[in-house]
């Protein structure tokens, strides 16, 4: 195996219409045909290099999709207008009324709410589990189980899914393993460890500019084609189409992702160590103190570090709130949801991105009220950032 499988994204070169070094933007919703028979044929099956309508397939969106597939080591991929639509369409494609999904209980609040509140209306239920407790997970499998779903590193506690072990469980039972790898692009390639399908919010690290919402699904060619089937494809029929102008800008940003991931990780590791030394309770996969440090290390592609997300415990909701406001005043970053931006972003998950998870469930998963999730930015001088954070911690009385 090559040292760094995710580096394959750089081998997917596309030229512009006039030999430009960037892909042309195909600014069309519909495409012409020279023969009526070809149009008919395209309604029946895909024809390489032939385009029908941009909700079905757009050349620029497809460039981005193919680059993502190369990065993932997947046969194919499709891009969508959001991470949520990527996830929802994947489920809608695989599950029918009466099916059950086994999902990690520590997932992005939107994904949680989708599984818990919306899909049951269509007869698709979800059993939420502690993804770290594989024995208990196995006991929850029934003949109705179609999918096991987890995030690679969970939001916000940064617990890891043991992807090879989950795949082992799936193989015994014919279940599809879906991994949301939004927190760990390039760093971890879920496909290499056994995921059947990887979903992404491109909104976060992959685009990295916090200027747009987008998503992607990576998997084998048959599955990706089924998603755009004109009669039964969830992406084709639900219609979350990513605009070609946005696809083009995300594709350009994708080519700096490896450098950004290295810097996010480097800065986050520095802060995790420095804050721990101050006596602050920090969760970061790169710390020896993280319960799954070794498991995560074993899944990492070399060179990208442990990612840009850290969580710290500010003890109470009140302290967490004043800390975040202070950090924004002192130019540490922005008090905002989302992640993977070049600037540092922080929020309190219990009251924002995980607020869809009921309180008793939040307590069970260790999501305490004082947690502050920090998406560490690309700061040039992270020591200066640390000193600013330290000043804020002193002002709110945490140290
Ligand atoms: C943000 C996020 C999503 C949803 O993506 P959108 O692009 O906002 O629709 C899904 N999963 C994870 C882990 C996320 O962080």
mmCIF file with all atom_site columns, N, CA and C and ligand atoms in Angstrom, residues 81-87 107-111 149 151 153 155 180-183 199-204 212-215 338-339 373, ligand 1:
data_model
loop_
_atom_site.group_PDB
_atom_site.id
_atom_site.type_symbol
_atom_site.label_atom_id
_atom_site.label_alt_id
_atom_site.label_comp_id
_atom_site.label_asym_id
_atom_site.label_entity_id
_atom_site.label_seq_id
_atom_site.pdbx_PDB_ins_code
_atom_site.Cartn_x
_atom_site.Cartn_y
_atom_site.Cartn_z
_atom_site.occupancy
_atom_site.B_iso_or_equiv
_atom_site.pdbx_formal_charge
_atom_site.auth_seq_id
_atom_site.auth_comp_id
_atom_site.auth_asym_id
_atom_site.auth_atom_id
_atom_site.pdbx_PDB_model_num
ATOM   1   N N  . UNK A 1 81  ? -25.980 19.122 -2.247 1.00 0.00 ? 81  UNK A N  1
ATOM   2   C CA . UNK A 1 81  ? -26.052 20.514 -1.816 1.00 0.00 ? 81  UNK A CA 1
ATOM   3   C C  . UNK A 1 81  ? -25.790 20.711 -0.327 1.00 0.00 ? 81  UNK A C  1
ATOM   4   N N  . UNK A 1 82  ? -25.665 19.625 0.446  1.00 0.00 ? 82  UNK A N  1
ATOM   5   C CA . UNK A 1 82  ? -25.350 19.754 1.872  1.00 0.00 ? 82  UNK A CA 1
ATOM   6   C C  . UNK A 1 82  ? -24.907 18.396 2.403  1.00 0.00 ? 82  UNK A C  1
ATOM   7   N N  . UNK A 1 83  ? -24.260 18.433 3.566  1.00 0.00 ? 83  UNK A N  1
ATOM   8   C CA . UNK A 1 83  ? -23.907 17.177 4.228  1.00 0.00 ? 83  UNK A CA 1
ATOM   9   C C  . UNK A 1 83  ? -25.167 16.440 4.651  1.00 0.00 ? 83  UNK A C  1
ATOM   10  N N  . UNK A 1 84  ? -26.163 17.168 5.116  1.00 0.00 ? 84  UNK A N  1
ATOM   11  C CA . UNK A 1 84  ? -27.422 16.539 5.539  1.00 0.00 ? 84  UNK A CA 1
ATOM   12  C C  . UNK A 1 84  ? -28.090 15.794 4.385  1.00 0.00 ? 84  UNK A C  1
ATOM   13  N N  . UNK A 1 85  ? -28.103 16.414 3.199  1.00 0.00 ? 85  UNK A N  1
ATOM   14  C CA . UNK A 1 85  ? -28.765 15.740 2.076  1.00 0.00 ? 85  UNK A CA 1
ATOM   15  C C  . UNK A 1 85  ? -27.964 14.512 1.644  1.00 0.00 ? 85  UNK A C  1
ATOM   16  N N  . UNK A 1 86  ? -26.634 14.564 1.778  1.00 0.00 ? 86  UNK A N  1
ATOM   17  C CA . UNK A 1 86  ? -25.823 13.384 1.436  1.00 0.00 ? 86  UNK A CA 1
ATOM   18  C C  . UNK A 1 86  ? -26.220 12.214 2.337  1.00 0.00 ? 86  UNK A C  1
ATOM   19  N N  . UNK A 1 87  ? -26.327 12.497 3.610  1.00 0.00 ? 87  UNK A N  1
ATOM   20  C CA . UNK A 1 87  ? -26.676 11.458 4.583  1.00 0.00 ? 87  UNK A CA 1
ATOM   21  C C  . UNK A 1 87  ? -28.113 10.973 4.371  1.00 0.00 ? 87  UNK A C  1
ATOM   22  N N  . UNK A 1 107 ? -23.633 11.595 17.598 1.00 0.00 ? 107 UNK A N  1
ATOM   23  C CA . UNK A 1 107 ? -23.471 12.065 16.217 1.00 0.00 ? 107 UNK A CA 1
ATOM   24  C C  . UNK A 1 107 ? -23.937 13.511 16.136 1.00 0.00 ? 107 UNK A C  1
ATOM   25  N N  . UNK A 1 108 ? -23.643 14.119 15.021 1.00 0.00 ? 108 UNK A N  1
ATOM   26  C CA . UNK A 1 108 ? -24.075 15.485 14.740 1.00 0.00 ? 108 UNK A CA 1
ATOM   27  C C  . UNK A 1 108 ? -25.581 15.624 15.024 1.00 0.00 ? 108 UNK A C  1
ATOM   28  N N  . UNK A 1 109 ? -25.965 16.703 15.692 1.00 0.00 ? 109 UNK A N  1
ATOM   29  C CA . UNK A 1 109 ? -27.355 16.879 16.113 1.00 0.00 ? 109 UNK A CA 1
ATOM   30  C C  . UNK A 1 109 ? -28.365 16.778 14.982 1.00 0.00 ? 109 UNK A C  1
ATOM   31  N N  . UNK A 1 110 ? -28.018 17.302 13.810 1.00 0.00 ? 110 UNK A N  1
ATOM   32  C CA . UNK A 1 110 ? -28.934 17.238 12.662 1.00 0.00 ? 110 UNK A CA 1
ATOM   33  C C  . UNK A 1 110 ? -29.151 15.802 12.214 1.00 0.00 ? 110 UNK A C  1
ATOM   34  N N  . UNK A 1 111 ? -28.075 15.019 12.180 1.00 0.00 ? 111 UNK A N  1
ATOM   35  C CA . UNK A 1 111 ? -28.192 13.611 11.774 1.00 0.00 ? 111 UNK A CA 1
ATOM   36  C C  . UNK A 1 111 ? -29.027 12.859 12.808 1.00 0.00 ? 111 UNK A C  1
ATOM   37  N N  . UNK A 1 149 ? -24.363 2.974  11.390 1.00 0.00 ? 149 UNK A N  1
ATOM   38  C CA . UNK A 1 149 ? -23.885 4.325  11.074 1.00 0.00 ? 149 UNK A CA 1
ATOM   39  C C  . UNK A 1 149 ? -23.108 4.909  12.239 1.00 0.00 ? 149 UNK A C  1
ATOM   40  N N  . UNK A 1 151 ? -19.988 8.286  13.092 1.00 0.00 ? 151 UNK A N  1
ATOM   41  C CA . UNK A 1 151 ? -18.988 9.247  12.642 1.00 0.00 ? 151 UNK A CA 1
ATOM   42  C C  . UNK A 1 151 ? -17.619 8.667  13.000 1.00 0.00 ? 151 UNK A C  1
ATOM   43  N N  . UNK A 1 153 ? -14.862 10.268 14.085 1.00 0.00 ? 153 UNK A N  1
ATOM   44  C CA . UNK A 1 153 ? -14.649 10.851 15.406 1.00 0.00 ? 153 UNK A CA 1
ATOM   45  C C  . UNK A 1 153 ? -15.937 11.576 15.730 1.00 0.00 ? 153 UNK A C  1
ATOM   46  N N  . UNK A 1 155 ? -18.926 13.816 17.335 1.00 0.00 ? 155 UNK A N  1
ATOM   47  C CA . UNK A 1 155 ? -19.215 15.192 17.622 1.00 0.00 ? 155 UNK A CA 1
ATOM   48  C C  . UNK A 1 155 ? -20.037 15.219 18.905 1.00 0.00 ? 155 UNK A C  1
ATOM   49  N N  . UNK A 1 180 ? -19.621 8.732  8.580  1.00 0.00 ? 180 UNK A N  1
ATOM   50  C CA . UNK A 1 180 ? -19.543 10.178 8.321  1.00 0.00 ? 180 UNK A CA 1
ATOM   51  C C  . UNK A 1 180 ? -18.138 10.620 8.725  1.00 0.00 ? 180 UNK A C  1
ATOM   52  N N  . UNK A 1 181 ? -17.344 10.993 7.725  1.00 0.00 ? 181 UNK A N  1
ATOM   53  C CA . UNK A 1 181 ? -15.921 11.301 7.968  1.00 0.00 ? 181 UNK A CA 1
ATOM   54  C C  . UNK A 1 181 ? -15.642 12.814 7.948  1.00 0.00 ? 181 UNK A C  1
ATOM   55  N N  . UNK A 1 182 ? -16.679 13.605 8.194  1.00 0.00 ? 182 UNK A N  1
ATOM   56  C CA . UNK A 1 182 ? -16.571 15.070 8.105  1.00 0.00 ? 182 UNK A CA 1
ATOM   57  C C  . UNK A 1 182 ? -15.431 15.642 8.954  1.00 0.00 ? 182 UNK A C  1
ATOM   58  N N  . UNK A 1 183 ? -15.182 15.054 10.131 1.00 0.00 ? 183 UNK A N  1
ATOM   59  C CA . UNK A 1 183 ? -14.143 15.592 11.027 1.00 0.00 ? 183 UNK A CA 1
ATOM   60  C C  . UNK A 1 183 ? -12.728 15.209 10.581 1.00 0.00 ? 183 UNK A C  1
ATOM   61  N N  . UNK A 1 199 ? -19.836 9.329  3.968  1.00 0.00 ? 199 UNK A N  1
ATOM   62  C CA . UNK A 1 199 ? -20.546 10.568 3.657  1.00 0.00 ? 199 UNK A CA 1
ATOM   63  C C  . UNK A 1 199 ? -19.780 11.741 4.263  1.00 0.00 ? 199 UNK A C  1
ATOM   64  N N  . UNK A 1 200 ? -19.942 12.876 3.629  1.00 0.00 ? 200 UNK A N  1
ATOM   65  C CA . UNK A 1 200 ? -19.232 14.082 4.052  1.00 0.00 ? 200 UNK A CA 1
ATOM   66  C C  . UNK A 1 200 ? -20.138 15.296 4.061  1.00 0.00 ? 200 UNK A C  1
ATOM   67  N N  . UNK A 1 201 ? -19.881 16.173 5.026  1.00 0.00 ? 201 UNK A N  1
ATOM   68  C CA . UNK A 1 201 ? -20.269 17.564 4.860  1.00 0.00 ? 201 UNK A CA 1
ATOM   69  C C  . UNK A 1 201 ? -19.026 18.239 4.313  1.00 0.00 ? 201 UNK A C  1
ATOM   70  N N  . UNK A 1 202 ? -19.097 18.709 3.067  1.00 0.00 ? 202 UNK A N  1
ATOM   71  C CA . UNK A 1 202 ? -17.951 19.418 2.472  1.00 0.00 ? 202 UNK A CA 1
ATOM   72  C C  . UNK A 1 202 ? -17.834 20.823 3.052  1.00 0.00 ? 202 UNK A C  1
ATOM   73  N N  . UNK A 1 203 ? -18.917 21.257 3.699  1.00 0.00 ? 203 UNK A N  1
ATOM   74  C CA . UNK A 1 203 ? -18.999 22.577 4.329  1.00 0.00 ? 203 UNK A CA 1
ATOM   75  C C  . UNK A 1 203 ? -17.850 22.845 5.297  1.00 0.00 ? 203 UNK A C  1
ATOM   76  N N  . UNK A 1 204 ? -17.312 21.790 5.884  1.00 0.00 ? 204 UNK A N  1
ATOM   77  C CA . UNK A 1 204 ? -16.356 21.927 6.982  1.00 0.00 ? 204 UNK A CA 1
ATOM   78  C C  . UNK A 1 204 ? -14.924 21.941 6.435  1.00 0.00 ? 204 UNK A C  1
ATOM   79  N N  . UNK A 1 212 ? -19.816 28.206 1.995  1.00 0.00 ? 212 UNK A N  1
ATOM   80  C CA . UNK A 1 212 ? -20.894 27.481 1.327  1.00 0.00 ? 212 UNK A CA 1
ATOM   81  C C  . UNK A 1 212 ? -21.229 26.175 2.049  1.00 0.00 ? 212 UNK A C  1
ATOM   82  N N  . UNK A 1 213 ? -22.369 25.634 1.712  1.00 0.00 ? 213 UNK A N  1
ATOM   83  C CA . UNK A 1 213 ? -22.835 24.353 2.257  1.00 0.00 ? 213 UNK A CA 1
ATOM   84  C C  . UNK A 1 213 ? -22.789 23.328 1.121  1.00 0.00 ? 213 UNK A C  1
ATOM   85  N N  . UNK A 1 214 ? -22.235 22.158 1.400  1.00 0.00 ? 214 UNK A N  1
ATOM   86  C CA . UNK A 1 214 ? -22.195 21.105 0.375  1.00 0.00 ? 214 UNK A CA 1
ATOM   87  C C  . UNK A 1 214 ? -21.913 19.765 1.027  1.00 0.00 ? 214 UNK A C  1
ATOM   88  N N  . UNK A 1 215 ? -22.170 18.691 0.280  1.00 0.00 ? 215 UNK A N  1
ATOM   89  C CA . UNK A 1 215 ? -21.941 17.352 0.821  1.00 0.00 ? 215 UNK A CA 1
ATOM   90  C C  . UNK A 1 215 ? -21.509 16.381 -0.262 1.00 0.00 ? 215 UNK A C  1
ATOM   91  N N  . UNK A 1 338 ? -20.254 25.226 13.465 1.00 0.00 ? 338 UNK A N  1
ATOM   92  C CA . UNK A 1 338 ? -19.481 24.767 12.314 1.00 0.00 ? 338 UNK A CA 1
ATOM   93  C C  . UNK A 1 338 ? -18.006 24.588 12.683 1.00 0.00 ? 338 UNK A C  1
ATOM   94  N N  . UNK A 1 339 ? -17.240 24.128 11.711 1.00 0.00 ? 339 UNK A N  1
ATOM   95  C CA . UNK A 1 339 ? -15.854 23.723 11.975 1.00 0.00 ? 339 UNK A CA 1
ATOM   96  C C  . UNK A 1 339 ? -15.079 23.667 10.673 1.00 0.00 ? 339 UNK A C  1
ATOM   97  N N  . UNK A 1 373 ? -16.580 23.258 22.402 1.00 0.00 ? 373 UNK A N  1
ATOM   98  C CA . UNK A 1 373 ? -15.926 22.605 21.275 1.00 0.00 ? 373 UNK A CA 1
ATOM   99  C C  . UNK A 1 373 ? -15.164 23.658 20.476 1.00 0.00 ? 373 UNK A C  1
HETATM 100 C C1 . LIG B 2 .   ? -22.047 19.772 9.700  1.00 0.00 ? 1   LIG B C1 1
HETATM 101 C C2 . LIG B 2 .   ? -22.141 18.320 9.780  1.00 0.00 ? 1   LIG B C2 1
HETATM 102 C C3 . LIG B 2 .   ? -23.112 17.626 9.053  1.00 0.00 ? 1   LIG B C3 1
HETATM 103 C C4 . LIG B 2 .   ? -24.157 18.338 8.221  1.00 0.00 ? 1   LIG B C4 1
HETATM 104 O O1 . LIG B 2 .   ? -23.578 18.967 7.110  1.00 0.00 ? 1   LIG B O1 1
HETATM 105 P P1 . LIG B 2 .   ? -24.202 20.265 6.372  1.00 0.00 ? 1   LIG B P1 1
HETATM 106 O O2 . LIG B 2 .   ? -23.212 20.503 5.293  1.00 0.00 ? 1   LIG B O2 1
HETATM 107 O O3 . LIG B 2 .   ? -24.286 21.338 7.384  1.00 0.00 ? 1   LIG B O3 1
HETATM 108 O O4 . LIG B 2 .   ? -25.530 19.864 5.866  1.00 0.00 ? 1   LIG B O4 1
HETATM 109 C C5 . LIG B 2 .   ? -23.125 16.247 9.131  1.00 0.00 ? 1   LIG B C5 1
HETATM 110 N N1 . LIG B 2 .   ? -22.236 15.582 9.882  1.00 0.00 ? 1   LIG B N1 1
HETATM 111 C C6 . LIG B 2 .   ? -21.275 16.209 10.596 1.00 0.00 ? 1   LIG B C6 1
HETATM 112 C C7 . LIG B 2 .   ? -20.321 15.410 11.394 1.00 0.00 ? 1   LIG B C7 1
HETATM 113 C C8 . LIG B 2 .   ? -21.205 17.604 10.577 1.00 0.00 ? 1   LIG B C8 1
HETATM 114 O O5 . LIG B 2 .   ? -20.274 18.222 11.301 1.00 0.00 ? 1   LIG B O5 1
#
